[in-house]
Every structure is written in C-alpha cells, then in structure tokens.
GROMACS .gro file of N, CA, C and O in nm:
model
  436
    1UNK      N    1   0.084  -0.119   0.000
    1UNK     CA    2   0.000   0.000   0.000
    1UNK      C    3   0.088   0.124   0.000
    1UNK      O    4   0.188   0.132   0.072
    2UNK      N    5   0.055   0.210  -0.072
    2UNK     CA    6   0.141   0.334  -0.102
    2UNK      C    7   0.089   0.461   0.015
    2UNK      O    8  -0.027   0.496   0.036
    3UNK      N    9   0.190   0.505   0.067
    3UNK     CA   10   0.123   0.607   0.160
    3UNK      C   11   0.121   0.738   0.048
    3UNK      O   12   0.189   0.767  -0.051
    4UNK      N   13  -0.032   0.820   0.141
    4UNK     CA   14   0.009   0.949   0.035
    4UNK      C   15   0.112   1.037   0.048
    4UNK      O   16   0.161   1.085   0.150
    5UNK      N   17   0.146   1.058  -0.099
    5UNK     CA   18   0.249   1.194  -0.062
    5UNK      C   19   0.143   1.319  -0.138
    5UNK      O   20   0.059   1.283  -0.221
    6UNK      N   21   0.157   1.457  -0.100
    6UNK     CA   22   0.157   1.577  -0.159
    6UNK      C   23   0.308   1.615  -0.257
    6UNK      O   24   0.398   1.684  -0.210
    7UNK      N   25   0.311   1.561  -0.384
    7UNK     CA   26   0.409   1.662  -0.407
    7UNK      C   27   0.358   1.766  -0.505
    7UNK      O   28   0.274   1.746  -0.594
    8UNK      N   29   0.449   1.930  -0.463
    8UNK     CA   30   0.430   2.023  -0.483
    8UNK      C   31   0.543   2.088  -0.573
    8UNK      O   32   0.662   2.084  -0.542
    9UNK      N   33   0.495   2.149  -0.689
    9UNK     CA   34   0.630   2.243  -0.749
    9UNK      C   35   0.595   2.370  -0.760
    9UNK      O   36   0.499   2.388  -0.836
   10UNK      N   37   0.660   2.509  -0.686
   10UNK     CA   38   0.622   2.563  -0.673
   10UNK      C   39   0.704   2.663  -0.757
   10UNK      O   40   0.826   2.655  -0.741
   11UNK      N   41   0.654   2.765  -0.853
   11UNK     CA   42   0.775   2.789  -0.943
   11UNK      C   43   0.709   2.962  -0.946
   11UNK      O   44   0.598   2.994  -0.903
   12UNK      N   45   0.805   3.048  -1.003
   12UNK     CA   46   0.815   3.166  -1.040
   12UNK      C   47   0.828   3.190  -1.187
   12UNK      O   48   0.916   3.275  -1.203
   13UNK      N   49   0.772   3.147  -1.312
   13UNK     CA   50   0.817   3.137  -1.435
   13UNK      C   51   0.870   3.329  -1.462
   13UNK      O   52   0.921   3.353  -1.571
   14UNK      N   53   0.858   3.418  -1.386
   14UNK     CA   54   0.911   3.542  -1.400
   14UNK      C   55   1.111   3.592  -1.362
   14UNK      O   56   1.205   3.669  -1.383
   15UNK      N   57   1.055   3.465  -1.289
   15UNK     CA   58   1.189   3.488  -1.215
   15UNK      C   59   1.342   3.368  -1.280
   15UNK      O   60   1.337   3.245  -1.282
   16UNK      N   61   1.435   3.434  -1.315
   16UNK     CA   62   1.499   3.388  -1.386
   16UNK      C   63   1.663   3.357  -1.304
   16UNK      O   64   1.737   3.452  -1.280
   17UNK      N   65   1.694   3.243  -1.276
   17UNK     CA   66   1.756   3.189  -1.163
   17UNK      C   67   1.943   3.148  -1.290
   17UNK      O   68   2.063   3.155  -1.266
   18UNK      N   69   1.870   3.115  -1.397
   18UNK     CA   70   1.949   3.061  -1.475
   18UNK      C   71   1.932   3.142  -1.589
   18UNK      O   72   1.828   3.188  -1.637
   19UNK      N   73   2.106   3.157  -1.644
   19UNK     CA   74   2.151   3.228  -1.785
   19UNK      C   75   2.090   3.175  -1.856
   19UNK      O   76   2.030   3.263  -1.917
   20UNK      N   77   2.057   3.067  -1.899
   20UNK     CA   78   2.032   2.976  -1.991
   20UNK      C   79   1.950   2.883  -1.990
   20UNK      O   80   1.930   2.849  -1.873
   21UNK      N   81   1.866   2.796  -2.091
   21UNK     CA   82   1.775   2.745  -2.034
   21UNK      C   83   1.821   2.640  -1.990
   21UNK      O   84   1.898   2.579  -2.064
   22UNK      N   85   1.787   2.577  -1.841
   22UNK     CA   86   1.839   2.447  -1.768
   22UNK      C   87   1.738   2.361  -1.715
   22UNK      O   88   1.642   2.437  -1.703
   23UNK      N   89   1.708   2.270  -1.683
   23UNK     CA   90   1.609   2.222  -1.602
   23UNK      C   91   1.485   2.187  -1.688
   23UNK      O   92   1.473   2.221  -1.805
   24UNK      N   93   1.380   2.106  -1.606
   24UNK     CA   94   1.228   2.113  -1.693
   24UNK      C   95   1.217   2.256  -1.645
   24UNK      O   96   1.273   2.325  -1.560
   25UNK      N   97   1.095   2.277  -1.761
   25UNK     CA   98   1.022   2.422  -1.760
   25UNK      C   99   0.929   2.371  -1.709
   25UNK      O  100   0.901   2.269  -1.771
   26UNK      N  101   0.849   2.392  -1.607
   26UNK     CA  102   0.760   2.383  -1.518
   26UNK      C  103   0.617   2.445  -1.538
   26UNK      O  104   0.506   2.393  -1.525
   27UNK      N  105   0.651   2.562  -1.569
   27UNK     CA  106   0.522   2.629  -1.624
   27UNK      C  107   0.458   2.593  -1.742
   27UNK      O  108   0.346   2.627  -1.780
   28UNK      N  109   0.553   2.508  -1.806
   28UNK     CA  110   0.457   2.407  -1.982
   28UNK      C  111   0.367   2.297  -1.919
   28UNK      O  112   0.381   2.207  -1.836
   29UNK      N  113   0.262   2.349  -2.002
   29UNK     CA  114   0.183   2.209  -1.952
   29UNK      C  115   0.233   2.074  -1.992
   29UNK      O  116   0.191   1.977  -1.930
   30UNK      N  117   0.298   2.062  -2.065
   30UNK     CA  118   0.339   1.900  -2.155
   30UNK      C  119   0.457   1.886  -2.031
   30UNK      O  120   0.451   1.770  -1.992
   31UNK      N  121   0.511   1.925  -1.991
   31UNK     CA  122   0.589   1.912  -1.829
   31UNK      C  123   0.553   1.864  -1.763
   31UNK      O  124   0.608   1.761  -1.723
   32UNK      N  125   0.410   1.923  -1.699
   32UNK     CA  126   0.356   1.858  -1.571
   32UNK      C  127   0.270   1.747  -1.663
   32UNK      O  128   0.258   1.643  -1.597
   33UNK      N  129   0.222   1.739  -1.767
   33UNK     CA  130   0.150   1.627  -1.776
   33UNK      C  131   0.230   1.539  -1.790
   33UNK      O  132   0.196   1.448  -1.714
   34UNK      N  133   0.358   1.500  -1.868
   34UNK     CA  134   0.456   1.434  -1.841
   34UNK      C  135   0.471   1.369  -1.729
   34UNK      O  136   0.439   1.251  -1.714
   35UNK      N  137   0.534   1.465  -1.618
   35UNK     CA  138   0.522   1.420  -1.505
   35UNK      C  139   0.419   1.343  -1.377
   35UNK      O  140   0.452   1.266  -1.287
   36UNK      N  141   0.312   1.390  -1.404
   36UNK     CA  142   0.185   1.326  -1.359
   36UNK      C  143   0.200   1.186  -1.400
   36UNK      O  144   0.218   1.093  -1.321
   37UNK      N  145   0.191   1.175  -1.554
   37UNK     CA  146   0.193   1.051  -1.606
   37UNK      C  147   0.306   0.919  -1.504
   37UNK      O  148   0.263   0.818  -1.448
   38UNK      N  149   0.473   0.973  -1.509
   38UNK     CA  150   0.529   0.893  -1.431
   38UNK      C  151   0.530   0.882  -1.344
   38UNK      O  152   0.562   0.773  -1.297
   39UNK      N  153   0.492   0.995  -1.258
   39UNK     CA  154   0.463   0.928  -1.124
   39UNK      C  155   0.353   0.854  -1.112
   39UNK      O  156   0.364   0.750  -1.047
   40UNK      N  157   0.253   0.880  -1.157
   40UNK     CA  158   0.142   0.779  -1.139
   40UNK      C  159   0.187   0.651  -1.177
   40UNK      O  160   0.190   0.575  -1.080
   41UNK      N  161   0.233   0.585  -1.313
   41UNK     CA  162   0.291   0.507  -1.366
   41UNK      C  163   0.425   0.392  -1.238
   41UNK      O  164   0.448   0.271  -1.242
   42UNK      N  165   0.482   0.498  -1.148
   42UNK     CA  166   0.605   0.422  -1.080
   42UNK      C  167   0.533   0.387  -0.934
   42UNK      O  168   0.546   0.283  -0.869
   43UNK      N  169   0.438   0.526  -0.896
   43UNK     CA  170   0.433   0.517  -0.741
   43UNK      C  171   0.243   0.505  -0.692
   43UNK      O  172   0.200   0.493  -0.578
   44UNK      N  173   0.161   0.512  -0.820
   44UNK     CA  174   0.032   0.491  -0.806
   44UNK      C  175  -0.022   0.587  -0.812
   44UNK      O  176   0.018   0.681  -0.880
   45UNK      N  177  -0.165   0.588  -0.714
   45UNK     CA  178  -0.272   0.637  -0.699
   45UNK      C  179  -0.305   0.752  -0.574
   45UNK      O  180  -0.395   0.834  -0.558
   46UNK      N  181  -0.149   0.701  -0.474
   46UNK     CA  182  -0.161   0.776  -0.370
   46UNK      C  183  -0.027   0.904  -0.398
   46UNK      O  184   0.010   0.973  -0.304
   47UNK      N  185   0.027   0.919  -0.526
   47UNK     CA  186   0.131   1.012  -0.503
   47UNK      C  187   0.011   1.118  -0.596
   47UNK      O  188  -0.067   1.081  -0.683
   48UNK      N  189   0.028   1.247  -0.544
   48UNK     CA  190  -0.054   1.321  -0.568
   48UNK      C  191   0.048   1.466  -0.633
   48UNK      O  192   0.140   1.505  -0.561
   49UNK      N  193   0.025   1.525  -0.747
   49UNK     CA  194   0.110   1.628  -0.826
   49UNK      C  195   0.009   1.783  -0.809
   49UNK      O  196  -0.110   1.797  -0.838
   50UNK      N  197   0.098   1.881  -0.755
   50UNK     CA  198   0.020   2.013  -0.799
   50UNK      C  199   0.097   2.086  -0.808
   50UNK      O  200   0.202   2.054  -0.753
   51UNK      N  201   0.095   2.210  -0.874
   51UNK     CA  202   0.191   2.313  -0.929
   51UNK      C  203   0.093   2.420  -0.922
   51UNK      O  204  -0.024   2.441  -0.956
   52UNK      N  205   0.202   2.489  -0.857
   52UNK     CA  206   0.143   2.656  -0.791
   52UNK      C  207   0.240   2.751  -0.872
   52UNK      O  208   0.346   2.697  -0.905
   53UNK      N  209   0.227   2.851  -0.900
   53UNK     CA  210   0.223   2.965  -1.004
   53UNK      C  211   0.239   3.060  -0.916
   53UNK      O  212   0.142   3.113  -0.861
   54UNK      N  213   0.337   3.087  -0.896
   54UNK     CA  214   0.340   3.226  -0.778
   54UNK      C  215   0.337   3.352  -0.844
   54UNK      O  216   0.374   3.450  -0.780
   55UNK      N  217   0.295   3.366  -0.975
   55UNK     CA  218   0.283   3.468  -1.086
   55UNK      C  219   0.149   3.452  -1.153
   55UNK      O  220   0.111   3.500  -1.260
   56UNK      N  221   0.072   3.356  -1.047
   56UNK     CA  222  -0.073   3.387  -1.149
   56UNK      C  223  -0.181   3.491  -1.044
   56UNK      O  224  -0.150   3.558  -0.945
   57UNK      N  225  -0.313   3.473  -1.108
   57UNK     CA  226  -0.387   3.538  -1.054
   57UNK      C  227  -0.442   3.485  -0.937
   57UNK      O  228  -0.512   3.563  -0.873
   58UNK      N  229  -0.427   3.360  -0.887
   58UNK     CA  230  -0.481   3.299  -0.733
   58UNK      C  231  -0.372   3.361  -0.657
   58UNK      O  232  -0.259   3.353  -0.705
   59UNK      N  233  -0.393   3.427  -0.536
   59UNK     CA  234  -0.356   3.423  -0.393
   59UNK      C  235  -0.354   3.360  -0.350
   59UNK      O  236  -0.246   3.400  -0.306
   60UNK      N  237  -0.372   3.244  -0.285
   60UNK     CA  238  -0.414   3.162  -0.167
   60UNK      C  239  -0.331   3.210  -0.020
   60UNK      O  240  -0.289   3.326  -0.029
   61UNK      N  241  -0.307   3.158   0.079
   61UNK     CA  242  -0.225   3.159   0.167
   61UNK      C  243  -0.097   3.096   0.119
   61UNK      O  244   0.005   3.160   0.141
   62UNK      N  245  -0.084   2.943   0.038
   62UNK     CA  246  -0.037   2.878   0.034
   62UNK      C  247   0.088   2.974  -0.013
   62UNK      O  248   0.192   3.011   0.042
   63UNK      N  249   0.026   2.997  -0.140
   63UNK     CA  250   0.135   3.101  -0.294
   63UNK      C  251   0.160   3.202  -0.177
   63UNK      O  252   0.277   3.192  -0.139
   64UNK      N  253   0.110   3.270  -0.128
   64UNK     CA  254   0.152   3.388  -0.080
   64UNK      C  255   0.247   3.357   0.031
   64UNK      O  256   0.345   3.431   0.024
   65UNK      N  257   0.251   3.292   0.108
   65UNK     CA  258   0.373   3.181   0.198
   65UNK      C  259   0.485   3.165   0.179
   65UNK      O  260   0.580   3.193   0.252
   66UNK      N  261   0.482   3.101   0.045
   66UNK     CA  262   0.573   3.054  -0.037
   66UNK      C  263   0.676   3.125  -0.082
   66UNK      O  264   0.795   3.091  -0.076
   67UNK      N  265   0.628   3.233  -0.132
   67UNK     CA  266   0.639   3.393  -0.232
   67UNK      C  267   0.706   3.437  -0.159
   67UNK      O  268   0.799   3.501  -0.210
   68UNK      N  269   0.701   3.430   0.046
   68UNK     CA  270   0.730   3.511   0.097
   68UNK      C  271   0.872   3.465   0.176
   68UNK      O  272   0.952   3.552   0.210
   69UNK      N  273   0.898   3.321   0.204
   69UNK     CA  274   0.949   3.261   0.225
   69UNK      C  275   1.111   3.229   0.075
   69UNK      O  276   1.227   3.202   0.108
   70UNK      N  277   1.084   3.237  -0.009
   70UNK     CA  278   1.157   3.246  -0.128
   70UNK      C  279   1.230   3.416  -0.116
   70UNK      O  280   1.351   3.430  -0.104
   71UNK      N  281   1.173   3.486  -0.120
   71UNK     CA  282   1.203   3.613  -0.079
   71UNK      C  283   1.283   3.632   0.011
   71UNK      O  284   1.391   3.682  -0.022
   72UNK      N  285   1.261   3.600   0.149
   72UNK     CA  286   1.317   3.618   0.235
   72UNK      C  287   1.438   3.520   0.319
   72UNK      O  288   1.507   3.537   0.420
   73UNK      N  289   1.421   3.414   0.221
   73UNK     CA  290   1.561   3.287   0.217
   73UNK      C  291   1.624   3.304   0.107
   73UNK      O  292   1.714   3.220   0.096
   74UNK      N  293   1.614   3.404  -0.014
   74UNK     CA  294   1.687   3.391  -0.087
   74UNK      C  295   1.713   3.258  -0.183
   74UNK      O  296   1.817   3.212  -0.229
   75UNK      N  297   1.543   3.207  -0.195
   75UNK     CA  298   1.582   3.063  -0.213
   75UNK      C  299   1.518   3.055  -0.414
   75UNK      O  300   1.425   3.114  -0.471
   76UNK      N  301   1.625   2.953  -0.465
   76UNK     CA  302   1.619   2.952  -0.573
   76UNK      C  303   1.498   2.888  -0.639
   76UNK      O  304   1.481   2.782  -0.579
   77UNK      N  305   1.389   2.904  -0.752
   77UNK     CA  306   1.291   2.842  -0.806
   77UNK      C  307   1.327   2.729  -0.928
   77UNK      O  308   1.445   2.751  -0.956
   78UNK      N  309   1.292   2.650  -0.988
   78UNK     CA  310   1.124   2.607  -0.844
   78UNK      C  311   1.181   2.539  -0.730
   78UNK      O  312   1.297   2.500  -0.728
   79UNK      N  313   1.080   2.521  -0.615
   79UNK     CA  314   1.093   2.429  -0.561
   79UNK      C  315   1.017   2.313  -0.584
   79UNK      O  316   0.930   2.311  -0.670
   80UNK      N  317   1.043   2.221  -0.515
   80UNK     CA  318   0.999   2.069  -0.500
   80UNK      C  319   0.977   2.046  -0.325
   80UNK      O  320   1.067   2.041  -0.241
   81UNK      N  321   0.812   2.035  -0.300
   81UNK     CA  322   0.802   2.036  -0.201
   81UNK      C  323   0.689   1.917  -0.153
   81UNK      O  324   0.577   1.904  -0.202
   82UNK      N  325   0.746   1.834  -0.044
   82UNK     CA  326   0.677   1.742  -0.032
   82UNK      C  327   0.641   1.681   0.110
   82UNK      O  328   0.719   1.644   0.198
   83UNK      N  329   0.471   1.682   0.106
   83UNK     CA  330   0.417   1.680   0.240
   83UNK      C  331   0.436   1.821   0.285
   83UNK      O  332   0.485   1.829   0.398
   84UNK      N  333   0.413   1.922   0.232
   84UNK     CA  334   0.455   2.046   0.325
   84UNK      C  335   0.604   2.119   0.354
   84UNK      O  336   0.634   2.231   0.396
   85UNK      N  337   0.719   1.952   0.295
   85UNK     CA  338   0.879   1.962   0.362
   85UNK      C  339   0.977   2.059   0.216
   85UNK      O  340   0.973   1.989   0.114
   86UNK      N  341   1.023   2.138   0.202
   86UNK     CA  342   1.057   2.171   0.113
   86UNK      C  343   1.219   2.020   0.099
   86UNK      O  344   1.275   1.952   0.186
   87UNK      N  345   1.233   2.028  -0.022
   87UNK     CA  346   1.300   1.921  -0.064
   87UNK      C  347   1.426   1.946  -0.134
   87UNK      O  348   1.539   1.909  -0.101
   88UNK      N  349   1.374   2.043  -0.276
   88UNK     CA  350   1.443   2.071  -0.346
   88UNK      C  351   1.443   2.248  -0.428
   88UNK      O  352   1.356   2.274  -0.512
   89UNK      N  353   1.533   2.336  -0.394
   89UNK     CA  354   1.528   2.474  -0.473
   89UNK      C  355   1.606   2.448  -0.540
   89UNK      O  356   1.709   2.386  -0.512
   90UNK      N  357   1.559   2.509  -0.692
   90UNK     CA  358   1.643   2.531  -0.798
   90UNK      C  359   1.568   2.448  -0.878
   90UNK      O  360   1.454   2.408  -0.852
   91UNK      N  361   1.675   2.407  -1.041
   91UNK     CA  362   1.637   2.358  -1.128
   91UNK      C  363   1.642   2.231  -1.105
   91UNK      O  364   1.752   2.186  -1.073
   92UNK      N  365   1.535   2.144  -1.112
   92UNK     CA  366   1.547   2.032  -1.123
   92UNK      C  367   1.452   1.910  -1.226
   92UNK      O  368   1.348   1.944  -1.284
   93UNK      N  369   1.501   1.787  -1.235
   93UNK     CA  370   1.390   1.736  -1.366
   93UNK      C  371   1.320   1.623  -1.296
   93UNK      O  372   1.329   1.586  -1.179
   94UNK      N  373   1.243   1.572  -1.405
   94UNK     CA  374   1.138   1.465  -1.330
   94UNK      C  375   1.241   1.369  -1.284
   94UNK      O  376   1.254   1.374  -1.162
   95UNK      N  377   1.280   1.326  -1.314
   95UNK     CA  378   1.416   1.188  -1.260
   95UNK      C  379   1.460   1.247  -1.133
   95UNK      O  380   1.479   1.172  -1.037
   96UNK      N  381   1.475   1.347  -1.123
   96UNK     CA  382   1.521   1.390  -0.942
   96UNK      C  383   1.447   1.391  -0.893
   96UNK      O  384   1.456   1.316  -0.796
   97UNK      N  385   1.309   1.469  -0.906
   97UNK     CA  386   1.169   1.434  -0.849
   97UNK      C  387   1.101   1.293  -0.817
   97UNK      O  388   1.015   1.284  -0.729
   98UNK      N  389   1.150   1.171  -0.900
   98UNK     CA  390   1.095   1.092  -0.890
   98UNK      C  391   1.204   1.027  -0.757
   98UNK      O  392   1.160   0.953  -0.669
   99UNK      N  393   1.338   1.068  -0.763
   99UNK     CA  394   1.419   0.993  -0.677
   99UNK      C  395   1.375   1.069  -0.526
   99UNK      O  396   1.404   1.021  -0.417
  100UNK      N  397   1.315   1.171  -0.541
  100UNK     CA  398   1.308   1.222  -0.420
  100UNK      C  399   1.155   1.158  -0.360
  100UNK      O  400   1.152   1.129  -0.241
  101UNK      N  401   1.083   1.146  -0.407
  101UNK     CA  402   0.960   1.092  -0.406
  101UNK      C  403   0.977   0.917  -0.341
  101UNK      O  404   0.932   0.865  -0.238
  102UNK      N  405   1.055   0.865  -0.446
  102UNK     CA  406   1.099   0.761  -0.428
  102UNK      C  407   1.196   0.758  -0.245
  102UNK      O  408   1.161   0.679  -0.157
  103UNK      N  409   1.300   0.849  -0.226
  103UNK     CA  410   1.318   0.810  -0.086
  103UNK      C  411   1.235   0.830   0.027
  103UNK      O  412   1.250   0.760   0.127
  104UNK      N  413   1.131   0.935   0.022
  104UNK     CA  414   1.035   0.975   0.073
  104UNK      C  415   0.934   0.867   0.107
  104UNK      O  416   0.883   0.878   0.218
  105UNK      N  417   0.890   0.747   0.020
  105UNK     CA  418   0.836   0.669   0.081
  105UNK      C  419   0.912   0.563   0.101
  105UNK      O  420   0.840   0.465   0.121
  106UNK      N  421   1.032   0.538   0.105
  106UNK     CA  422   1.144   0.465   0.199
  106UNK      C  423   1.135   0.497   0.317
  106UNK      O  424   1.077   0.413   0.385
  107UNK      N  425   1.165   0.578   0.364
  107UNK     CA  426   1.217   0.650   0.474
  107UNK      C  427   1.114   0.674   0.538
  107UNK      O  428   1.134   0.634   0.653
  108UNK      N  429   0.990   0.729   0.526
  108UNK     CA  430   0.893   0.737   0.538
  108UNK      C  431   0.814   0.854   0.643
  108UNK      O  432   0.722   0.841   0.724
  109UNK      N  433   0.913   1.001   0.592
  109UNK     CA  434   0.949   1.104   0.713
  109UNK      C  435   0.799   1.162   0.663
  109UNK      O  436   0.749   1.259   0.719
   0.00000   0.00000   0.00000
C-alpha cells in the first residue's frame, strides 16, 4: 500500500535563476502532464502532483507563503516540495523528483 504523498512544485516562471535554459520548464503544460503521467505510472494512486504559479492570478495563503518565504531565504525556483517539507530549490527534472519521491516513501518522514 502506497502512503500518500503531496508533491508540490512551486515555481516563479518570471523569475529567472538561470543564464540559460536548464532544467524542466515547469510552467509548460506538456511538463507537468509528463510528469503526472510517471509518477502515477512508478508510485500509483496515492502520489498526488500540484503546481502553484506564484505569478498567477490565485492568492491563496499557500502562494503567498511561499512567495514570501523564497524572498526572504533567498531561495532559488522552483521548488519541490513534499508533504509540506521543502526538498528541493532550484532547477530540477522529473528523474530527481521521482528519486526524491521515491526516498520519501522509503524512509517514510
């Protein structure tokens, strides 16, 4: 039985971390549907994908948290955040995501 995870990518597509293009682009949809696809595909029904837009028109608490916390850590986009735990800032691709996902229900923090 798969426990749930929340994972979260939380990105700034305004904000430009890298000279050049590096990493998935996060803000393409063929990205996250990509990604949805393998994780569902490796880890099931209970790993759960959402992507927050800290440059769109929703507020929530969540984005605005986030926004504020990136700001004020100086911390690089996107992140990769899971269960709430931030994981990963900066550029990263589905294969790191999936390995992080993957120790996450090892470990089982």
């Amino acid at each position: 039985m798969t426990k749930n995870i929340q994972v979260t990518i939380i990105n700034d597509p305004a904000r430009q971390d890298c000279d050049v293009s590096c990493g998935t682009d996060w803000s393409l949809r063929e990205s996250l549907e990509l990604a949805e696809e393998q994780v569902r595909n490796r880890f099931g029904e209970g790993v759960h994908l959402k992507y927050l837009d800290l440059t769109g028109k929703e507020k929530t608490d969540s984005i605005i948290d986030w926004g504020e916390k990136i700001i004020n850590e100086n911390l690089s986009v996107p992140l990769l955040v899971l269960n709430g735990h931030l994981r990963i800032t900066g550029n990263f691709d589905i294969r790191q995501m999936l390995d992080v996902i993957e120790a996450e229900l090892e470990i089982g923090v």
